[in-house]
XYZ file of C-alpha atoms in Angstrom:
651
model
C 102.470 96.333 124.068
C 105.707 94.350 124.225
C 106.439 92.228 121.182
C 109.245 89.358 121.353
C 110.348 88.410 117.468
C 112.902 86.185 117.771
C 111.051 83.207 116.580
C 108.919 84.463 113.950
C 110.444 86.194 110.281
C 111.119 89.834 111.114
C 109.472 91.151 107.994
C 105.973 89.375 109.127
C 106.636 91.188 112.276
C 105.944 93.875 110.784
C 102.314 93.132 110.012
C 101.711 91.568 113.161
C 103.092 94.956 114.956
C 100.564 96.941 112.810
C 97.615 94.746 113.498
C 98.341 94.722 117.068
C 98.751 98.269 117.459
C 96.074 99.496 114.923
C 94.751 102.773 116.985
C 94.361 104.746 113.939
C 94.181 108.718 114.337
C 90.682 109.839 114.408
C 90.570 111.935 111.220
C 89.281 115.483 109.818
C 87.448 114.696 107.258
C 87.576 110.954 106.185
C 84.756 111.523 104.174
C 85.116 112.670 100.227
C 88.327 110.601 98.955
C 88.021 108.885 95.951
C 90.095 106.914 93.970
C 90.892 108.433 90.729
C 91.076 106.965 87.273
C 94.298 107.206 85.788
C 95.790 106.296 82.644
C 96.201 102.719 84.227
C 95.867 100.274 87.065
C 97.576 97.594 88.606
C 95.912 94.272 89.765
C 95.823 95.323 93.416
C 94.670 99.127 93.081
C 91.453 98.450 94.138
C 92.152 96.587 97.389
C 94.279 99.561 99.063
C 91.342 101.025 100.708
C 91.690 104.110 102.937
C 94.205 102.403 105.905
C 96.977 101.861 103.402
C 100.778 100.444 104.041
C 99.614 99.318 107.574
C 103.047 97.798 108.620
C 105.704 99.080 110.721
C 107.492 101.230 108.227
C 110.907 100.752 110.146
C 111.978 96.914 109.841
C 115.777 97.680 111.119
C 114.871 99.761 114.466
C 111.687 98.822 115.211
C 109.519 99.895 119.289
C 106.306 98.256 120.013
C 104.355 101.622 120.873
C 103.599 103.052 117.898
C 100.461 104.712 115.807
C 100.088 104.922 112.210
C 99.285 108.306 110.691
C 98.697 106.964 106.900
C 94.822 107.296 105.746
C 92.819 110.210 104.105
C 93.915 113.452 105.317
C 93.245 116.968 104.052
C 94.776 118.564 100.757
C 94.635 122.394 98.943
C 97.000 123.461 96.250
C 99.311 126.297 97.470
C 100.958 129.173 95.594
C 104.866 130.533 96.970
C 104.721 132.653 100.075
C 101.532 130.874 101.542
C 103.789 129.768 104.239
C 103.607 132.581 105.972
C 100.032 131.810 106.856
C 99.662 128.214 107.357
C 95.840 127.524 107.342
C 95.108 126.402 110.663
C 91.936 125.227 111.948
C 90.184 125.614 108.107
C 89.093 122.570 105.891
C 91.386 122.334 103.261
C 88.577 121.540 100.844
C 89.920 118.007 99.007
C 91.040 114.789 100.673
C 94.023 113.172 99.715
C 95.306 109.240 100.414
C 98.375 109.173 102.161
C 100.750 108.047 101.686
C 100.920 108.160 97.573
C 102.101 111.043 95.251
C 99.972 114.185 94.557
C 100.151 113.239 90.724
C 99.343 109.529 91.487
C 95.574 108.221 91.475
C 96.058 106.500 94.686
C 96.130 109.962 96.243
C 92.759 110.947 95.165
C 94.275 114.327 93.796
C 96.324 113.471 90.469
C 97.989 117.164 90.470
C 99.174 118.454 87.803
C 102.579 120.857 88.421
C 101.993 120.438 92.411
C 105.132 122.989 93.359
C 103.346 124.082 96.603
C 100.763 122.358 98.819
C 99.296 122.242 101.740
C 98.271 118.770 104.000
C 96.339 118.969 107.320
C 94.681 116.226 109.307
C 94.591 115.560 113.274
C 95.628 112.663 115.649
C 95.568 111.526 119.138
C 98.275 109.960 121.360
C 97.323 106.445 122.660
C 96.483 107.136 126.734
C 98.165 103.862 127.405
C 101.732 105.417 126.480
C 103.797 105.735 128.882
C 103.467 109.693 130.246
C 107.470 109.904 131.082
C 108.191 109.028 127.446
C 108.525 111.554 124.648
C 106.421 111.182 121.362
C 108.217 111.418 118.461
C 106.858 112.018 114.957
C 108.035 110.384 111.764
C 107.562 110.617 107.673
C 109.653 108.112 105.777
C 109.673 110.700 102.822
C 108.441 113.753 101.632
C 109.668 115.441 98.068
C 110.694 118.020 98.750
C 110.986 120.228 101.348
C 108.305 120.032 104.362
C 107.610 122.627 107.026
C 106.054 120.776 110.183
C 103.443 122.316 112.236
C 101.904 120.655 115.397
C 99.195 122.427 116.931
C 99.888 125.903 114.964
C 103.785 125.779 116.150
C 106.571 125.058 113.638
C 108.270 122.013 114.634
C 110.528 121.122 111.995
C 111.970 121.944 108.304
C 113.140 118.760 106.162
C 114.812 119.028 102.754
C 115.818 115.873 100.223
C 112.689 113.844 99.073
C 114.077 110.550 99.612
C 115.319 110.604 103.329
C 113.456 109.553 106.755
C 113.123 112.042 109.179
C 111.991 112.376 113.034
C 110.564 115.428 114.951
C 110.337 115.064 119.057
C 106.681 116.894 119.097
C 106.048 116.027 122.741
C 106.042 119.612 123.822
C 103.697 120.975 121.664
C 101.225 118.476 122.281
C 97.360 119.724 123.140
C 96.610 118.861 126.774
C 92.519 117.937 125.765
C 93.838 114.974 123.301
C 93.446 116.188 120.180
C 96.289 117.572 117.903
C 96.345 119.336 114.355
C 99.275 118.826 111.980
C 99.599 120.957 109.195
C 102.518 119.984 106.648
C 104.055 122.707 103.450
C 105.429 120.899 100.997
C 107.355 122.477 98.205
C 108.752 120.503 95.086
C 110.189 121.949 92.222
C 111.077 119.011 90.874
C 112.861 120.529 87.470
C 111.060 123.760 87.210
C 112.717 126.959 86.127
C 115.747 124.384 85.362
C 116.226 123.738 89.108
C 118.925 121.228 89.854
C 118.440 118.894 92.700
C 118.040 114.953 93.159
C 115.365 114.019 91.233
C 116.031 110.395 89.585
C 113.551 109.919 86.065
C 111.143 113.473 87.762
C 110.069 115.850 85.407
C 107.577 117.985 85.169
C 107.146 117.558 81.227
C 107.449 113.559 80.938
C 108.747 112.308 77.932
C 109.792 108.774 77.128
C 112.640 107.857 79.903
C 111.856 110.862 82.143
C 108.625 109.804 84.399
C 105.437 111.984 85.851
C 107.094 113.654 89.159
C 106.263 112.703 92.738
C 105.346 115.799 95.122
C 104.336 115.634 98.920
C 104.126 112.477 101.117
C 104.905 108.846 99.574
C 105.738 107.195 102.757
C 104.702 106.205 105.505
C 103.687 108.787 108.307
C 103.983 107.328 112.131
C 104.261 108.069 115.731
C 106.389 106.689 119.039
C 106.407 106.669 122.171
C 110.268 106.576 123.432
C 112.271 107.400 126.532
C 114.253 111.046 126.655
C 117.173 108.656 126.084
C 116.965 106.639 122.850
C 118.153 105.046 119.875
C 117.987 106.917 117.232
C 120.229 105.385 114.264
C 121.438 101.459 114.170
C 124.726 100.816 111.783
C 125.673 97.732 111.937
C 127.234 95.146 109.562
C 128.691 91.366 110.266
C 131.559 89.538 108.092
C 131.394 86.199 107.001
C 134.122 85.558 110.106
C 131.293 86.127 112.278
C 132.544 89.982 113.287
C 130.141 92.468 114.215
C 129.979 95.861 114.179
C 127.680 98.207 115.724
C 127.010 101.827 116.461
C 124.171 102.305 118.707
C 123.469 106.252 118.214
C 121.434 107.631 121.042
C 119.420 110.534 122.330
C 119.340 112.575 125.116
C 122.443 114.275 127.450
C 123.986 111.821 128.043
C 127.554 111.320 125.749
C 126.954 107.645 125.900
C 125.265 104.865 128.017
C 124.786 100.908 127.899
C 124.009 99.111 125.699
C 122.955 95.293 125.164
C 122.581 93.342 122.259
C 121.036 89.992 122.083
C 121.150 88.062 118.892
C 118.484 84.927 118.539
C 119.163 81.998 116.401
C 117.914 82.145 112.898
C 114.138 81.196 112.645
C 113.874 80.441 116.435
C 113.664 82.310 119.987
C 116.698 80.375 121.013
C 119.560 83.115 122.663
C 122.833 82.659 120.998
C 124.408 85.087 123.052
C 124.152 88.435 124.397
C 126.719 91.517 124.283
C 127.503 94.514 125.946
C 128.800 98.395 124.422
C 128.599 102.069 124.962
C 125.838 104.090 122.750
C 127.543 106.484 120.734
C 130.842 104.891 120.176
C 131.387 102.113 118.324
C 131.950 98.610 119.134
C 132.433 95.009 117.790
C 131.862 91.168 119.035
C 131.842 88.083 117.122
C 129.302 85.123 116.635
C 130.811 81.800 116.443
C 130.103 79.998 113.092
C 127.571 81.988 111.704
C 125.213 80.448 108.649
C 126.272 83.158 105.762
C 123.969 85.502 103.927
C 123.658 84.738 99.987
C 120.854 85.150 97.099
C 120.882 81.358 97.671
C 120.996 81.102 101.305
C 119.485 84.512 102.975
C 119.807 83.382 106.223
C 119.000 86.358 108.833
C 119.634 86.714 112.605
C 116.927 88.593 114.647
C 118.431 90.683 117.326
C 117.427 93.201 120.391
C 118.742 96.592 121.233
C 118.391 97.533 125.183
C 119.332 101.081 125.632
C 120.261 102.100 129.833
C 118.597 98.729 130.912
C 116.276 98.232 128.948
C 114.629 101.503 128.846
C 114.711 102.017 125.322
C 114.280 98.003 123.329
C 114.322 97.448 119.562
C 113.940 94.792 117.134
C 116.163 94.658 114.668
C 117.939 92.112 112.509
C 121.479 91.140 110.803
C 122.727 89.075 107.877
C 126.290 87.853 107.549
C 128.201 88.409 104.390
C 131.329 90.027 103.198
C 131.416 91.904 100.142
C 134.627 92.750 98.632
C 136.454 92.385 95.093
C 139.968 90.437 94.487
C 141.572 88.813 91.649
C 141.032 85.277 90.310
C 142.565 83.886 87.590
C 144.134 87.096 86.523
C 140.893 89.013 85.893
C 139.257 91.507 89.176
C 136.167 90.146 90.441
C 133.432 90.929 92.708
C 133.337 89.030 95.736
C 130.795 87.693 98.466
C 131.517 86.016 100.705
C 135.111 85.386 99.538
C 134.171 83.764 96.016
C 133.242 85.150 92.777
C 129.178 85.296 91.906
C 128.326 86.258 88.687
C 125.823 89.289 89.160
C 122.764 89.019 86.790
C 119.946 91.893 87.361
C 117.468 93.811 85.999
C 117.558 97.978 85.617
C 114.843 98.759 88.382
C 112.823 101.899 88.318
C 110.641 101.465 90.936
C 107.729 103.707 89.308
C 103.701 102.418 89.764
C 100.817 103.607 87.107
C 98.298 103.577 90.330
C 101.027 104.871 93.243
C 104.163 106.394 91.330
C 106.484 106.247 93.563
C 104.547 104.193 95.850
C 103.660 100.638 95.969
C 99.836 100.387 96.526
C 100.790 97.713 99.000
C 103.405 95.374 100.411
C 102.590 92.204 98.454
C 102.349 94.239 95.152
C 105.818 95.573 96.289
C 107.033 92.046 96.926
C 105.627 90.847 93.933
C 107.785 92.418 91.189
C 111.367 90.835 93.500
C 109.706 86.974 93.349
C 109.340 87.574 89.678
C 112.379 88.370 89.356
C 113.631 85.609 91.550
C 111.531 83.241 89.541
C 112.901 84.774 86.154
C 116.458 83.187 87.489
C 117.658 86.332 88.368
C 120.213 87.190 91.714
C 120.546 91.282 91.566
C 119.316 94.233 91.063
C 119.998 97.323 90.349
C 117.796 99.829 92.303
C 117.889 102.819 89.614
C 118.663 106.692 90.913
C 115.272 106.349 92.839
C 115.445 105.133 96.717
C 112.601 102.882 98.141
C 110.701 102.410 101.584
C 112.384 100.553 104.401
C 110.379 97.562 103.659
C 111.829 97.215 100.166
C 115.062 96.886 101.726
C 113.925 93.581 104.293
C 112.036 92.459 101.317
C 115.093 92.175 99.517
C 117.064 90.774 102.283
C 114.801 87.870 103.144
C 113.960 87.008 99.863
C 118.177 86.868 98.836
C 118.324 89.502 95.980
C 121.481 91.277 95.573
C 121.264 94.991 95.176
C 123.519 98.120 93.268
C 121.859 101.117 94.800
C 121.777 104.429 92.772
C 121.929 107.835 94.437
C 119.108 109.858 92.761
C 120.899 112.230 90.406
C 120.142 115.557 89.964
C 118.769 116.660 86.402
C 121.660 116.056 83.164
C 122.701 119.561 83.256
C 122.123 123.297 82.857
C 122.294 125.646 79.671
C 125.115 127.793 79.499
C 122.645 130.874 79.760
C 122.323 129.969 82.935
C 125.762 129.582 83.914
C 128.982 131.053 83.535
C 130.766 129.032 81.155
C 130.716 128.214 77.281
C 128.927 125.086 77.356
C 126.327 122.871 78.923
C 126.987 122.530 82.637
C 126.820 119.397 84.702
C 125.951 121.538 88.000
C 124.881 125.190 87.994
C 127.293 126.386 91.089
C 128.768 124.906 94.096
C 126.113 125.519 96.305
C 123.768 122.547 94.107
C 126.767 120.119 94.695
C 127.125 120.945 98.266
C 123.644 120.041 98.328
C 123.829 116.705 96.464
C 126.963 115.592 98.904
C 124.752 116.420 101.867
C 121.906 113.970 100.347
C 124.400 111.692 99.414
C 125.284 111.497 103.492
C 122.211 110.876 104.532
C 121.466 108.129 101.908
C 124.680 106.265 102.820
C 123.666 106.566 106.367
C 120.495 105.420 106.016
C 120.831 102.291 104.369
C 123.924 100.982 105.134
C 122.886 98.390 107.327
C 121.114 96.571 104.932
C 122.781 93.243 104.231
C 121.275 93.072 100.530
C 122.916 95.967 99.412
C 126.699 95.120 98.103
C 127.232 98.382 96.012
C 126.650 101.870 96.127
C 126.630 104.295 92.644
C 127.640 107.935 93.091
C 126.666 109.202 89.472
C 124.166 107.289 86.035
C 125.729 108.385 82.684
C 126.907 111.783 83.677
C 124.017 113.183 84.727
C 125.006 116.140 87.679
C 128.364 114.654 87.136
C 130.864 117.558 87.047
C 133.675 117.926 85.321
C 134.271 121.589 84.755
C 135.496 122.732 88.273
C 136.647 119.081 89.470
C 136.605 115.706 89.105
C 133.888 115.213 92.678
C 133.834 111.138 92.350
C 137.528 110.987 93.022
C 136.844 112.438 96.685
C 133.538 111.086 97.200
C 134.606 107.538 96.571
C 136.884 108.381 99.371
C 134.409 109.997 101.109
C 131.709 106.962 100.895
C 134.678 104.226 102.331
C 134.593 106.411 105.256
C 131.004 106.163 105.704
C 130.792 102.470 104.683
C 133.790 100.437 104.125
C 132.368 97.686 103.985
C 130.871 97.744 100.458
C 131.947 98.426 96.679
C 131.093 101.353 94.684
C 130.364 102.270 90.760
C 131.688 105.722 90.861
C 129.921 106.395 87.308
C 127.811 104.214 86.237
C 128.144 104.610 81.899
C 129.927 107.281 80.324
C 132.552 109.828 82.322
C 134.745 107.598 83.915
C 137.653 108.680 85.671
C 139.206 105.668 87.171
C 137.585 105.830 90.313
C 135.245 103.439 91.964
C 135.975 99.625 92.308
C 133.881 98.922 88.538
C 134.565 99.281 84.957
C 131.090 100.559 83.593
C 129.907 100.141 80.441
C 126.187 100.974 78.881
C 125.280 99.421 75.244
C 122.270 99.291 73.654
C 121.093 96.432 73.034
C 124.214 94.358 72.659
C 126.608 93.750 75.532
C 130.210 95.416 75.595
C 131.368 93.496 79.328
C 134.910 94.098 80.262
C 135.238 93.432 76.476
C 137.965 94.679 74.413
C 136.199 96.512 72.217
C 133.483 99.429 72.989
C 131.547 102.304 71.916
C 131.544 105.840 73.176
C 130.316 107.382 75.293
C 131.589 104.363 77.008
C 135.364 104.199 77.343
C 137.840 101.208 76.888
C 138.049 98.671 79.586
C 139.841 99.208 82.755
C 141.396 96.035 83.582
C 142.425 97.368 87.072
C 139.111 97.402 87.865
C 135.988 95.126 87.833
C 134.196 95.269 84.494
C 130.141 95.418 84.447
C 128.026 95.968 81.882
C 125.788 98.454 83.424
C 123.047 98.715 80.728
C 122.185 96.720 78.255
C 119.058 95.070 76.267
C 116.547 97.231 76.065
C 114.774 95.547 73.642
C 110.937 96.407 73.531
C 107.765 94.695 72.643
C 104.784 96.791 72.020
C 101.572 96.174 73.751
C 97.508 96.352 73.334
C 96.051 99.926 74.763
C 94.457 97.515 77.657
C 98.397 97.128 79.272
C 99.758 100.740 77.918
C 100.010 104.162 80.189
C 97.163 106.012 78.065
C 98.591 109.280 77.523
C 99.209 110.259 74.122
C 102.293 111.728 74.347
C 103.913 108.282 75.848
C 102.051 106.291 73.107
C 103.532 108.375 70.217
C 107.163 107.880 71.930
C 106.627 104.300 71.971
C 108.989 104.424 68.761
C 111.510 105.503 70.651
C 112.374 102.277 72.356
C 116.069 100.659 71.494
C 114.759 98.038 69.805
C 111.017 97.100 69.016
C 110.284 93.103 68.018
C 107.168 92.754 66.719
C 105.744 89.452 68.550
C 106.378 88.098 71.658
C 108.138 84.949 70.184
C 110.523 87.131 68.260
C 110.780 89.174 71.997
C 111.956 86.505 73.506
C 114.571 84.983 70.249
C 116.538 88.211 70.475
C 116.820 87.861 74.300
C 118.442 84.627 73.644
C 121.084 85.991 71.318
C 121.529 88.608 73.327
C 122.161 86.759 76.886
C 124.138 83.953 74.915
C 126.608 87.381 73.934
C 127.076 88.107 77.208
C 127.766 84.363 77.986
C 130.511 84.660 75.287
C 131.880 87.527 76.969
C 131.638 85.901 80.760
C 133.615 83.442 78.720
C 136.489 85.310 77.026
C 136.845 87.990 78.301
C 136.181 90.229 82.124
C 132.619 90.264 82.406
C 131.744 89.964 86.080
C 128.015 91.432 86.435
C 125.517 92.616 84.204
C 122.065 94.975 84.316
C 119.099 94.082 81.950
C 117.190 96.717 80.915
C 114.572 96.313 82.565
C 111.955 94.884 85.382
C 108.747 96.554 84.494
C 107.723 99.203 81.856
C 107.173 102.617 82.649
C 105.123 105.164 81.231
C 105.862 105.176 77.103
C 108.818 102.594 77.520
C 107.932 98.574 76.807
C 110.871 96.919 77.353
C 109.818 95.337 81.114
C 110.014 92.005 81.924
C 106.536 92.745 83.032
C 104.180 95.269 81.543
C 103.712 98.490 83.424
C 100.169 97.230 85.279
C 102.293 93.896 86.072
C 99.424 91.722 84.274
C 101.857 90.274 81.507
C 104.906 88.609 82.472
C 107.442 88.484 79.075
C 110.045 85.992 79.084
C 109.347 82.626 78.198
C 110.480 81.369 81.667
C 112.313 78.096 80.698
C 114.395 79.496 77.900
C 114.990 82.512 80.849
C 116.215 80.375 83.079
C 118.454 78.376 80.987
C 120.048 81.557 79.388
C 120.365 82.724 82.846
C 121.811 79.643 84.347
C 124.021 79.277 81.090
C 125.953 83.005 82.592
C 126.542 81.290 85.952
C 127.950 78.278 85.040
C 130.271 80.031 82.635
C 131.069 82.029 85.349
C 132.113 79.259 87.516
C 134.336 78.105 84.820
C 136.216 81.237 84.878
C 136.591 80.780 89.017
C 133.678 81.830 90.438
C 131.101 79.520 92.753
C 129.139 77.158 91.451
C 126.269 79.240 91.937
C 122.857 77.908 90.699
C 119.215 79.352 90.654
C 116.604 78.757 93.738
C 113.561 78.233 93.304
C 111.697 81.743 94.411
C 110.437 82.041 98.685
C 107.003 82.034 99.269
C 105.150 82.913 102.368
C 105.480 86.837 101.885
């Protein structure tokens, strides 16, 4: 099948791909899942079936032959060493939903302290494919480290639990149709005091640390692709109308033709098509493009042709620059060449029904037109790293976004290293780990046009500062990668004057580019752009009917920053609290700020929605007049008259 998108919104695409190319894998053992009951739901829990997350997982490099691999597949706990006899051929014995969590109900397992495990199911390539083309295999994520096997052969070893990877499997294929994959998983998440990226994970939840996520929680796919093909797509366009591309491709060859052809925006109309080499580099400009905003999120469709046409993907564009100057004596973050105040919420991205995963698109989608509706422009996508579809979601629907790197765990006793104190990182080998992750999530993502800043480290945590000073060089480091966005360096507590932002986390009130502060914050950097990184907080307890029922998160309930006792007095000390940080927009450098936070999670309350998404906080009109209140005193102080659209529908 052969799909043309250029008149029709890329991220419906997406579903239209899926339902055109729905040849689902015929399964081992579809019978036997069931949906478990866990401490709570979420309005669409019961409508994810067994087919879940249907659409093509890939929105920026998307081929019309493909096959989804999501459904029930098979599951058995696994102990350490089992590896060395991968159970081929044998019913595991449970079956599990992919793609959600092993702790999550969604998975129909709800494991408890799942460090090993073991996933089998089998699949057949489509027969219309072509025969000359290779079939790759994809998993958007896995936490943490998968072993592949394809028909009893090892075909692959991944480690990071937040990063796509792809597996050429075409040669170990079964010549009668029918193919077994077997997948290890081991996550350690924080056992035995482990350090690697794991965001809120822990294997002992309490209050802001979050039940873990083990095994698959994306979406698991294959393609049918020529020897020679694209494999990565970087590419970013300016407000001048300058684009730059990087069309990274396959096979022998060192490099090979390429042709781009970008449609106007909502229609198949050509604008123009140009010409490069894969594998190097290369840049043409669009004439008067319409510029990407939270206002205005105009996108571009375009096509990839790799060697003629052999190799064709969909993709898509949005032009914007993002870059910081100074107006009226204070440094600002730009877009687009003007100052836009930055107003977001702290997003965790955590499900009671999924975890880590979204029972579905439009539940996904959901919690960013709240937000939109709220009045907000921004978020900030908190040490935790979504799907692909997030990411388009975002872009189409104009939300701003800070993107954490998942951090690895606060730090390591001193028994277990050699120093005095507490330890930030256990040894150089866990930070040449984290740098390696850190690649692959700025190369993953950094063609997203939503995304305007990147955060190397959240209130210390893996931050070291006993053998070096690591964000000096990796700020470096990242403009190589991706010039062409900011970066928060540290994000609250040890800064070291690197980064493009001044970061400062209060609880509840605001302390934004302010002269005064409180530690572990540190005095405002007026070389640099100030941002109040965390603040509010405040938390408004809830009936047992909305709450995550585990006792444990209950009794930390308390715990909260703040707790107001009604909504009505909820929403009152919101409104002193936003007209602070007006003050501050006013006075003195406050240029962006991060609410905390867009849903509850586990034993905290202090969402803008509850954790199941069925209550919705803020009284909307005093919201939006608080919130409209920070942009206009913005503009006074330079920036663009920037006011609030009404939320997209359509999605």
């Amino acid at each position: 099948m052969r799909l043309s998108i250029g008149i029709i919104s890329l991220f419906w695409a997406t579903t239209v791909l899926a339902s055109s190319n729905s040849r689902f894998f015929k399964r081992v053992n579809n019978t036997g899942y069931e949906l478990k009951k866990g401490p709570l739901d979420t309005p669409w829990t019961e409508e994810v079936g067994t087919d879940p997350w249907p659409e093509y997982p890939r929105p920026q490099r998307q081929r019309s032959d493909w096959k989804n691999l999501n459904g029930v597949w098979q599951y058995r706990n696994a102990s350490d060493g089992e590896i060395a006899s991968p159970p081929f051929g044998q019913d595991l014995g449970q079956s599990v939903l992919v793609p959600f969590c092993l702790e999550s109900a969604l998975s129909g397992i709800m494991a408890k302290w799942a460090i090993w495990s073991w996933y089998r199911t089998t699949f057949e390539v489509p027969s219309d494919w072509n025969s000359d083309n290779r079939v790759l295999l994809t998993f958007g994520a896995v936490d943490y480290e998968a072993t592949i096997f394809v028909n009893q052969k090892n075909v692959t070893f991944h480690r990071g639990g937040y990063f796509e990877f792809t597996v050429d499997v075409t040669d170990y294929l079964s010549v009668n149709g029918t193919n077994e994959l077997v997948v290890h998983v081991y996550d350690p998440t924080d056992k035995d005091l482990i350090q690697i990226p794991i965001g809120k994970q822990t294997l002992e939840p309490s209050h802001i640390f979050y039940t873990p996520c083990s095994g698959i929680w994306q979406t698991v796919w294959l393609e049918s692709a020529p020897i020679s093909h694209v494999t990565q797509l970087d590419i970013s366009a300016d407000m001048e109308g300058n684009v730059n591309v990087t069309v990274h491709a396959s096979g022998n060859q060192t490099s090979g033709p390429v042709d781009i052809t970008i449609y106007e925006p909502g229609s198949d109309e050509i604008i123009s098509v140009f010409s490069g080499e894969s594998n190097s580099p290369f840049q043409f400009k669009v004439d008067s493009p319409k510029l990407w905003s939270p206002d205005s999120p105009t996108l571009y469709n375009l096509t990839v042709e790799l060697d003629g046409g052999k190799d064709v993907i969909h993709s898509y564009t949005g032009f914007r620059t993002i870059s910081r100057g100074e107006v009226d004596g204070v440094q600002r973050p730009l877009l687009n060449g003007e100052f836009v105040f930055q107003f977001g919420t702290l997003d965790q991205g955590y499900w009671p029904d999924g975890l880590h995963t979204p029972p579905n698109k439009e539940a996904m989608v959901y919690d960013i037109q709240t937000l939109k509706k709220i009045g907000y422009n921004m978020l900030r996508k908190h040490i935790k790293i979504e799907n692909s579809l997030f990411y388009r979601a975002c872009d189409e629907l104009g939300l701003l976004l800070i993107q954490d790197m998942p951090s690895l765990r606060p730090s390591v006793p001193a028994s277990t290293a050699p120093c005095s104190e507490n330890l930030r990182t256990k040894n150089e080998e866990v930070q040449k780990e984290f740098e390696r992750q850190l690649d692959l999530f700025i190369e993953q993502h950094k063609s997203y046009p939503s995304i305007i800043t990147w955060v190397i480290y959240n209130e210390g945590w893996g931050q070291e500062k006993k053998r070096e000073l690591p964000e000096l060089r990796l700020t470096d480091h990242i403009r190589s990668l991706d010039p062409t966005r900011l970066i928060n360096a540290a994000s609250g507590w040890d800064d070291h004057g690197a980064g493009d932002f001044h970061d400062n986390h209060h609880y509840a009130n605001p302390q934004c580019g302010t002269p005064f502060y409180s530690t572990p914050s540190t005095p405002y950097d007026p070389k640099r752009i100030g941002i109040q990184g965390e603040f509010g907080g405040i938390g408004h307890n809830l009936t047992a009917e909305n709450l995550w029922k585990v006792e444990k998160a209950i009794n930390e309930i308390n715990g909260t920053y703040e707790i107001d006792a009604t909504l009505e007095h909820w929403n009152y000390r919101a409104h002193i609290l936003l007209s602070e940080l007006r003050d501050q927009i006013e006075k003195f450098a406050c240029s962006a700020a991060i609410w905390t936070q867009t849903t509850d999670v586990e034993g905290e309350v202090n969402g803008m929605l509850s954790y199941d998404r069925r209550i919705l906080r803020p009284d909307l009109d005093q919201w939006k007049a608080d919130i409209q209140a920070l942009y206009d005193a913005a503009s006074a102080r330079g920036g663009r008259n920037y006011t609030m659209v009404q939320v997209q529908t359509g999605f």
